PDB file of C-alpha atoms in Angstrom:
ATOM      1  CA  MET A  16      70.340 108.706  83.285  1.00 50.00           C
ATOM      2  CA  SER A  17      73.494 107.864  85.265  1.00 60.00           C
ATOM      3  CA  GLU A  18      75.095 108.950  88.508  1.00 62.00           C
ATOM      4  CA  TYR A  19      77.335 111.283  86.504  1.00 66.00           C
ATOM      5  CA  ASP A  20      74.321 113.369  85.472  1.00 62.00           C
ATOM      6  CA  PHE A  21      74.320 114.887  88.957  1.00 68.00           C
ATOM      7  CA  GLU A  22      77.941 116.044  89.011  1.00 76.00           C
ATOM      8  CA  PRO A  23      78.236 119.728  89.982  1.00 81.00           C
ATOM      9  CA  VAL A  24      81.070 120.018  87.454  1.00 87.00           C
ATOM     10  CA  ARG A  25      81.537 117.385  84.754  1.00 90.00           C
ATOM     11  CA  GLY A  26      84.288 114.985  85.750  1.00 92.00           C
ATOM     12  CA  LEU A  27      84.796 116.466  89.217  1.00 92.00           C
ATOM     13  CA  PRO A  28      83.478 115.427  92.643  1.00 88.00           C
ATOM     14  CA  GLY A  29      82.472 118.971  93.560  1.00 89.00           C
ATOM     15  CA  ASP A  30      82.681 122.631  92.666  1.00 92.00           C
ATOM     16  CA  LEU A  31      86.143 124.041  92.163  1.00 93.00           C
ATOM     17  CA  PRO A  32      87.437 126.097  95.085  1.00 93.00           C
ATOM     18  CA  ALA A  33      88.387 129.716  94.604  1.00 93.00           C
ATOM     19  CA  GLY A  34      91.615 130.104  92.677  1.00 92.00           C
ATOM     20  CA  GLU A  35      91.388 126.747  90.889  1.00 94.00           C
ATOM     21  CA  TRP A  36      90.408 126.396  87.251  1.00 95.00           C
ATOM     22  CA  ILE A  37      90.238 123.713  84.593  1.00 96.00           C
ATOM     23  CA  VAL A  38      93.136 123.643  82.123  1.00 96.00           C
ATOM     24  CA  TRP A  39      91.745 120.788  80.004  1.00 96.00           C
ATOM     25  CA  GLN A  40      89.436 117.812  80.101  1.00 97.00           C
ATOM     26  CA  ALA A  41      89.779 114.685  77.981  1.00 97.00           C
ATOM     27  CA  ALA A  42      88.527 111.129  77.632  1.00 97.00           C
ATOM     28  CA  PRO A  43      89.989 107.997  76.033  1.00 98.00           C
ATOM     29  CA  HIS A  44      89.550 107.564  72.290  1.00 98.00           C
ATOM     30  CA  TRP A  45      87.804 104.203  72.291  1.00 98.00           C
ATOM     31  CA  GLN A  46      89.401 102.766  69.145  1.00 97.00           C
ATOM     32  CA  THR A  47      92.879 103.642  70.394  1.00 97.00           C
ATOM     33  CA  PHE A  48      91.998 102.354  73.858  1.00 98.00           C
ATOM     34  CA  LYS A  49      90.815  99.045  72.423  1.00 98.00           C
ATOM     35  CA  ARG A  50      94.012  98.662  70.434  1.00 96.00           C
ATOM     36  CA  SER A  51      96.575  99.834  73.002  1.00 96.00           C
ATOM     37  CA  ALA A  52      95.045  98.907  76.358  1.00 96.00           C
ATOM     38  CA  LEU A  53      93.102  95.758  75.495  1.00 97.00           C
ATOM     39  CA  PHE A  54      95.530  94.375  72.884  1.00 96.00           C
ATOM     40  CA  ALA A  55      92.685  93.701  70.453  1.00 97.00           C
ATOM     41  CA  PRO A  56      94.899  93.269  67.346  1.00 97.00           C
ATOM     42  CA  TRP A  57      97.101  90.718  69.112  1.00 97.00           C
ATOM     43  CA  LEU A  58      94.073  88.762  70.295  1.00 98.00           C
ATOM     44  CA  ALA A  59      92.580  88.835  66.804  1.00 97.00           C
ATOM     45  CA  GLY A  60      95.837  87.503  65.395  1.00 98.00           C
ATOM     46  CA  TYR A  61      95.961  84.783  68.038  1.00 98.00           C
ATOM     47  CA  PHE A  62      92.498  83.510  67.144  1.00 98.00           C
ATOM     48  CA  ALA A  63      93.330  83.724  63.438  1.00 97.00           C
ATOM     49  CA  VAL A  64      96.403  81.531  63.942  1.00 98.00           C
ATOM     50  CA  LEU A  65      94.363  79.000  65.915  1.00 97.00           C
ATOM     51  CA  ALA A  66      91.761  78.919  63.146  1.00 97.00           C
ATOM     52  CA  LEU A  67      94.443  78.391  60.491  1.00 97.00           C
ATOM     53  CA  LEU A  68      95.925  75.528  62.480  1.00 97.00           C
ATOM     54  CA  ALA A  69      92.488  73.958  62.750  1.00 96.00           C
ATOM     55  CA  LEU A  70      91.972  74.343  59.003  1.00 95.00           C
ATOM     56  CA  ALA A  71      95.381  72.848  58.297  1.00 95.00           C
ATOM     57  CA  SER A  72      94.393  69.780  60.271  1.00 93.00           C
ATOM     58  CA  GLY A  73      91.093  69.525  58.395  1.00 90.00           C
ATOM     59  CA  ASN A  74      88.936  70.548  61.336  1.00 93.00           C
ATOM     60  CA  LEU A  75      86.478  72.906  59.640  1.00 94.00           C
ATOM     61  CA  ILE A  76      84.009  72.896  62.524  1.00 95.00           C
ATOM     62  CA  GLY A  77      86.759  73.686  65.001  1.00 95.00           C
ATOM     63  CA  ALA A  78      88.039  76.531  62.825  1.00 96.00           C
ATOM     64  CA  GLY A  79      84.556  77.997  62.591  1.00 96.00           C
ATOM     65  CA  ALA A  80      84.091  77.754  66.347  1.00 97.00           C
ATOM     66  CA  ILE A  81      87.416  79.484  66.949  1.00 97.00           C
ATOM     67  CA  LEU A  82      86.557  82.319  64.558  1.00 97.00           C
ATOM     68  CA  ALA A  83      83.145  82.719  66.201  1.00 98.00           C
ATOM     69  CA  ALA A  84      84.736  82.878  69.654  1.00 98.00           C
ATOM     70  CA  GLY A  85      87.227  85.453  68.398  1.00 98.00           C
ATOM     71  CA  ALA A  86      84.432  87.576  66.936  1.00 98.00           C
ATOM     72  CA  VAL A  87      82.507  87.466  70.215  1.00 98.00           C
ATOM     73  CA  LEU A  88      85.627  88.483  72.117  1.00 98.00           C
ATOM     74  CA  GLN A  89      86.246  91.412  69.762  1.00 98.00           C
ATOM     75  CA  GLY A  90      82.652  92.511  70.267  1.00 98.00           C
ATOM     76  CA  LEU A  91      83.062  92.416  74.042  1.00 98.00           C
ATOM     77  CA  LEU A  92      86.309  94.369  73.825  1.00 98.00           C
ATOM     78  CA  THR A  93      84.592  96.987  71.663  1.00 98.00           C
ATOM     79  CA  LEU A  94      81.718  97.296  74.131  1.00 98.00           C
ATOM     80  CA  PHE A  95      84.099  97.652  77.060  1.00 98.00           C
ATOM     81  CA  ALA A  96      86.215 100.257  75.244  1.00 98.00           C
ATOM     82  CA  VAL A  97      83.144 102.321  74.351  1.00 98.00           C
ATOM     83  CA  LEU A  98      81.860 102.201  77.932  1.00 97.00           C
ATOM     84  CA  VAL A  99      85.249 103.223  79.305  1.00 98.00           C
ATOM     85  CA  ALA A 100      85.392 106.155  76.895  1.00 97.00           C
ATOM     86  CA  ARG A 101      81.873 107.274  77.827  1.00 96.00           C
ATOM     87  CA  THR A 102      82.349 107.077  81.595  1.00 96.00           C
ATOM     88  CA  THR A 103      85.904 108.393  81.896  1.00 97.00           C
ATOM     89  CA  VAL A 104      86.886 112.028  82.237  1.00 97.00           C
ATOM     90  CA  TYR A 105      90.455 113.134  82.845  1.00 98.00           C
ATOM     91  CA  THR A 106      90.689 116.664  84.211  1.00 97.00           C
ATOM     92  CA  LEU A 107      93.758 118.834  84.613  1.00 97.00           C
ATOM     93  CA  THR A 108      93.394 121.916  86.776  1.00 96.00           C
ATOM     94  CA  ASN A 109      96.088 124.309  87.867  1.00 95.00           C
ATOM     95  CA  ARG A 110      96.351 122.297  91.108  1.00 95.00           C
ATOM     96  CA  ARG A 111      95.612 118.633  90.413  1.00 96.00           C
ATOM     97  CA  VAL A 112      94.822 115.842  88.006  1.00 97.00           C
ATOM     98  CA  VAL A 113      91.444 114.179  88.539  1.00 97.00           C
ATOM     99  CA  LEU A 114      90.531 110.806  87.088  1.00 97.00           C
ATOM    100  CA  ARG A 115      86.784 110.214  87.047  1.00 96.00           C
ATOM    101  CA  VAL A 116      86.575 106.537  86.193  1.00 96.00           C
ATOM    102  CA  GLY A 117      84.350 103.508  86.613  1.00 93.00           C
ATOM    103  CA  ILE A 118      81.629 101.895  84.516  1.00 92.00           C
ATOM    104  CA  ALA A 119      79.477 100.262  87.190  1.00 86.00           C
ATOM    105  CA  LEU A 120      80.855 102.038  90.261  1.00 87.00           C
ATOM    106  CA  GLY A 121      82.206 105.502  89.581  1.00 87.00           C
ATOM    107  CA  LYS A 122      84.994 107.104  91.555  1.00 92.00           C
ATOM    108  CA  CYS A 123      87.189 110.180  91.392  1.00 94.00           C
ATOM    109  CA  ILE A 124      90.927 109.952  92.002  1.00 95.00           C
ATOM    110  CA  ASN A 125      92.556 113.252  92.967  1.00 95.00           C
ATOM    111  CA  LEU A 126      96.278 113.642  92.294  1.00 95.00           C
ATOM    112  CA  PRO A 127      97.765 116.965  93.458  1.00 94.00           C
ATOM    113  CA  LEU A 128     100.305 118.277  90.963  1.00 94.00           C
ATOM    114  CA  SER A 129     102.819 118.715  93.773  1.00 90.00           C
ATOM    115  CA  LEU A 130     102.858 114.912  94.226  1.00 91.00           C
ATOM    116  CA  ILE A 131     103.613 114.121  90.569  1.00 92.00           C
ATOM    117  CA  ALA A 132     107.294 113.281  90.180  1.00 90.00           C
ATOM    118  CA  SER A 133     107.195 112.665  86.434  1.00 89.00           C
ATOM    119  CA  ALA A 134     104.857 112.076  83.525  1.00 91.00           C
ATOM    120  CA  ASP A 135     105.763 109.686  80.718  1.00 92.00           C
ATOM    121  CA  LEU A 136     104.191 110.236  77.316  1.00 94.00           C
ATOM    122  CA  ARG A 137     103.989 107.354  74.851  1.00 93.00           C
ATOM    123  CA  GLY A 138     102.509 107.932  71.427  1.00 94.00           C
ATOM    124  CA  HIS A 139     100.229 105.576  69.514  1.00 94.00           C
ATOM    125  CA  GLY A 140     100.243 107.461  66.227  1.00 91.00           C
ATOM    126  CA  ARG A 141      98.050 110.194  64.765  1.00 90.00           C
ATOM    127  CA  GLY A 142      98.563 112.356  67.836  1.00 93.00           C
ATOM    128  CA  HIS A 143      97.105 109.800  70.233  1.00 96.00           C
ATOM    129  CA  GLY A 144      98.977 108.640  73.311  1.00 96.00           C
ATOM    130  CA  ASP A 145      99.061 107.688  76.976  1.00 97.00           C
ATOM    131  CA  ILE A 146     100.419 109.728  79.872  1.00 97.00           C
ATOM    132  CA  ALA A 147     101.662 107.686  82.842  1.00 95.00           C
ATOM    133  CA  LEU A 148     102.092 109.547  86.127  1.00 95.00           C
ATOM    134  CA  THR A 149     104.813 108.647  88.612  1.00 92.00           C
ATOM    135  CA  LEU A 150     103.942 109.831  92.111  1.00 91.00           C
ATOM    136  CA  LYS A 151     106.375 110.923  94.792  1.00 88.00           C
ATOM    137  CA  GLY A 152     106.874 108.622  97.765  1.00 80.00           C
ATOM    138  CA  GLN A 153     104.469 105.883  98.795  1.00 79.00           C
ATOM    139  CA  HIS A 154     100.788 105.960  97.973  1.00 80.00           C
ATOM    140  CA  ARG A 155      97.746 103.786  98.535  1.00 82.00           C
ATOM    141  CA  LEU A 156      96.533 103.505  94.967  1.00 89.00           C
ATOM    142  CA  GLY A 157      96.253  99.827  94.101  1.00 91.00           C
ATOM    143  CA  TYR A 158      96.637  98.424  90.611  1.00 92.00           C
ATOM    144  CA  ALA A 159      93.161  96.872  90.693  1.00 91.00           C
ATOM    145  CA  MET A 160      91.685 100.193  91.810  1.00 91.00           C
ATOM    146  CA  LEU A 161      93.277 102.016  88.885  1.00 94.00           C
ATOM    147  CA  TRP A 162      92.894  99.441  86.090  1.00 95.00           C
ATOM    148  CA  PRO A 163      92.509  99.985  83.196  1.00 96.00           C
ATOM    149  CA  HIS A 164      93.844 103.462  83.948  1.00 97.00           C
ATOM    150  CA  ALA A 165      97.155 102.056  85.184  1.00 96.00           C
ATOM    151  CA  ARG A 166     100.523 101.626  83.529  1.00 94.00           C
ATOM    152  CA  PRO A 167     100.909  97.960  82.549  1.00 92.00           C
ATOM    153  CA  TRP A 168     102.957  95.631  84.746  1.00 89.00           C
ATOM    154  CA  ARG A 169     103.773  98.232  87.424  1.00 90.00           C
ATOM    155  CA  LEU A 170     102.202  96.140  90.175  1.00 88.00           C
ATOM    156  CA  ALA A 171     104.503  96.949  93.099  1.00 86.00           C
ATOM    157  CA  GLN A 172     104.219 100.715  92.647  1.00 89.00           C
ATOM    158  CA  PRO A 173     101.173 101.352  90.432  1.00 93.00           C
ATOM    159  CA  GLN A 174     101.212 104.395  88.182  1.00 94.00           C
ATOM    160  CA  PRO A 175      97.999 106.127  87.118  1.00 96.00           C
ATOM    161  CA  MET A 176      97.777 106.391  83.335  1.00 97.00           C
ATOM    162  CA  LEU A 177      95.683 108.737  81.224  1.00 98.00           C
ATOM    163  CA  ARG A 178      94.777 106.396  78.396  1.00 98.00           C
ATOM    164  CA  ALA A 179      94.365 106.836  74.646  1.00 97.00           C
ATOM    165  CA  LEU A 180      94.260 110.627  74.576  1.00 97.00           C
ATOM    166  CA  ALA A 181      93.686 112.478  71.342  1.00 96.00           C
ATOM    167  CA  ASP A 182      96.108 115.370  70.817  1.00 95.00           C
ATOM    168  CA  ALA A 183      98.279 113.826  73.528  1.00 95.00           C
ATOM    169  CA  PRO A 184     101.426 115.945  72.940  1.00 95.00           C
ATOM    170  CA  ARG A 185      99.501 119.182  73.488  1.00 95.00           C
ATOM    171  CA  LEU A 186      97.811 117.823  76.619  1.00 96.00           C
ATOM    172  CA  ALA A 187     101.148 116.582  77.948  1.00 94.00           C
ATOM    173  CA  ALA A 188     102.724 119.972  77.345  1.00 94.00           C
ATOM    174  CA  ALA A 189      99.951 121.657  79.321  1.00 94.00           C
ATOM    175  CA  LEU A 190     100.419 119.110  82.108  1.00 95.00           C
ATOM    176  CA  ALA A 191     104.159 119.774  82.115  1.00 91.00           C
ATOM    177  CA  GLN A 192     103.572 123.494  82.435  1.00 91.00           C
ATOM    178  CA  ALA A 193     101.058 123.041  85.249  1.00 93.00           C
ATOM    179  CA  CYS A 194     103.401 120.679  87.112  1.00 90.00           C
ATOM    180  CA  ALA A 195     106.312 123.073  86.697  1.00 87.00           C
ATOM    181  CA  GLN A 196     104.275 125.882  88.208  1.00 86.00           C
ATOM    182  CA  ALA A 197     102.994 123.735  91.085  1.00 80.00           C
ATOM    183  CA  ALA A 198     106.320 121.996  91.797  1.00 65.00           C
ATOM    184  CA  PRO A 199     109.257 123.626  89.992  1.00 60.00           C
ATOM    185  CA  HIS A 200     111.587 120.703  90.756  1.00 56.00           C
ATOM    186  CA  GLY A 201     109.329 118.076  89.168  1.00 50.00           C
ATOM    187  CA  ILE A 202     110.335 116.315  85.957  1.00 50.00           C
ATOM    188  CA  VAL A 203     108.071 115.755  82.996  1.00 50.00           C
ATOM    189  CA  ARG A 204     109.515 113.722  80.153  1.00 50.00           C
ATOM    190  CA  ALA A 205     108.452 111.634  77.182  1.00 41.00           C
ATOM    191  CA  ASP A 206     108.781 107.870  77.273  1.00 46.00           C
ATOM    192  CA  THR A 207     109.161 106.703  73.672  1.00 41.00           C
ATOM    193  CA  ALA A 208     110.430 103.612  71.923  1.00 36.00           C
ATOM    194  CA  GLU A 209     113.809 105.343  71.727  1.00 35.00           C
ATOM    195  CA  PRO A 210     115.573 107.052  74.660  1.00 33.00           C
ATOM    196  CA  ALA A 211     113.814 110.302  75.403  1.00 31.00           C
ATOM    197  CA  GLN A 212     115.714 113.356  74.255  1.00 30.00           C
ATOM    198  CA  PRO A 213     114.925 116.535  76.199  1.00 30.00           C
ATOM    199  CA  ILE A 214     114.003 119.636  74.273  1.00 25.00           C
ATOM    200  CA  SER A 215     113.263 123.142  75.493  1.00 29.00           C
ATOM    201  CA  GLY A 216     111.229 123.331  78.675  1.00 32.00           C
ATOM    202  CA  PRO A 217     110.323 120.594  81.144  1.00 34.00           C
ATOM    203  CA  ILE A 218     108.783 118.252  78.567  1.00 31.00           C
ATOM    204  CA  ALA A 219     110.411 116.196  75.853  1.00 32.00           C
ATOM    205  CA  GLY A 220     109.055 115.358  72.431  1.00 31.00           C
ATOM    206  CA  ALA A 221     106.383 112.694  72.075  1.00 33.00           C
ATOM    207  CA  ALA A 222     106.465 109.744  69.748  1.00 32.00           C
ATOM    208  CA  ALA A 223     104.008 110.068  66.907  1.00 30.00           C
TER     209      ALA A 223
END
């Protein structure tokens, strides 16, 4: 049993007021989260290179120790990714985006759609992707408060990020539509490896 078992509505701090409804709810896909947010493949490669260097110098014990440390680290990253996926719920309503996050200490972050200036969609393949939210004006959301649900390296002006979503293009399109209805002058675009090219409507195509 966890504190989330007592939520009046899954992923939300309370009952929805009259006139508000849930458009979609999602959670991070843990394998994609581990790969994209925790850089697990890069870390595995780093330890592999260190082990090869140790082997090249004839240090078999050192190589074994390095591989063991790398395996332990990968196990910890897997555990963390699974826990994040189990305790995180992203909710889009017709009025706001809610991030219910936190493994040890849970919290809900409410982001009214009218305060979202743009949403950047970056694909990770197979329909998975992240959606980073740029907020209008100044806000009090700190990077440490948001992490790991924060866009990397945006320390001065942190951006909430919906991480490792399955079917991300469809979810982003629904978010774009909801933002357009709540704030017609908002911009929702895709942030891909190549310059984003707008297509019909307020959202651009996502990278696969």
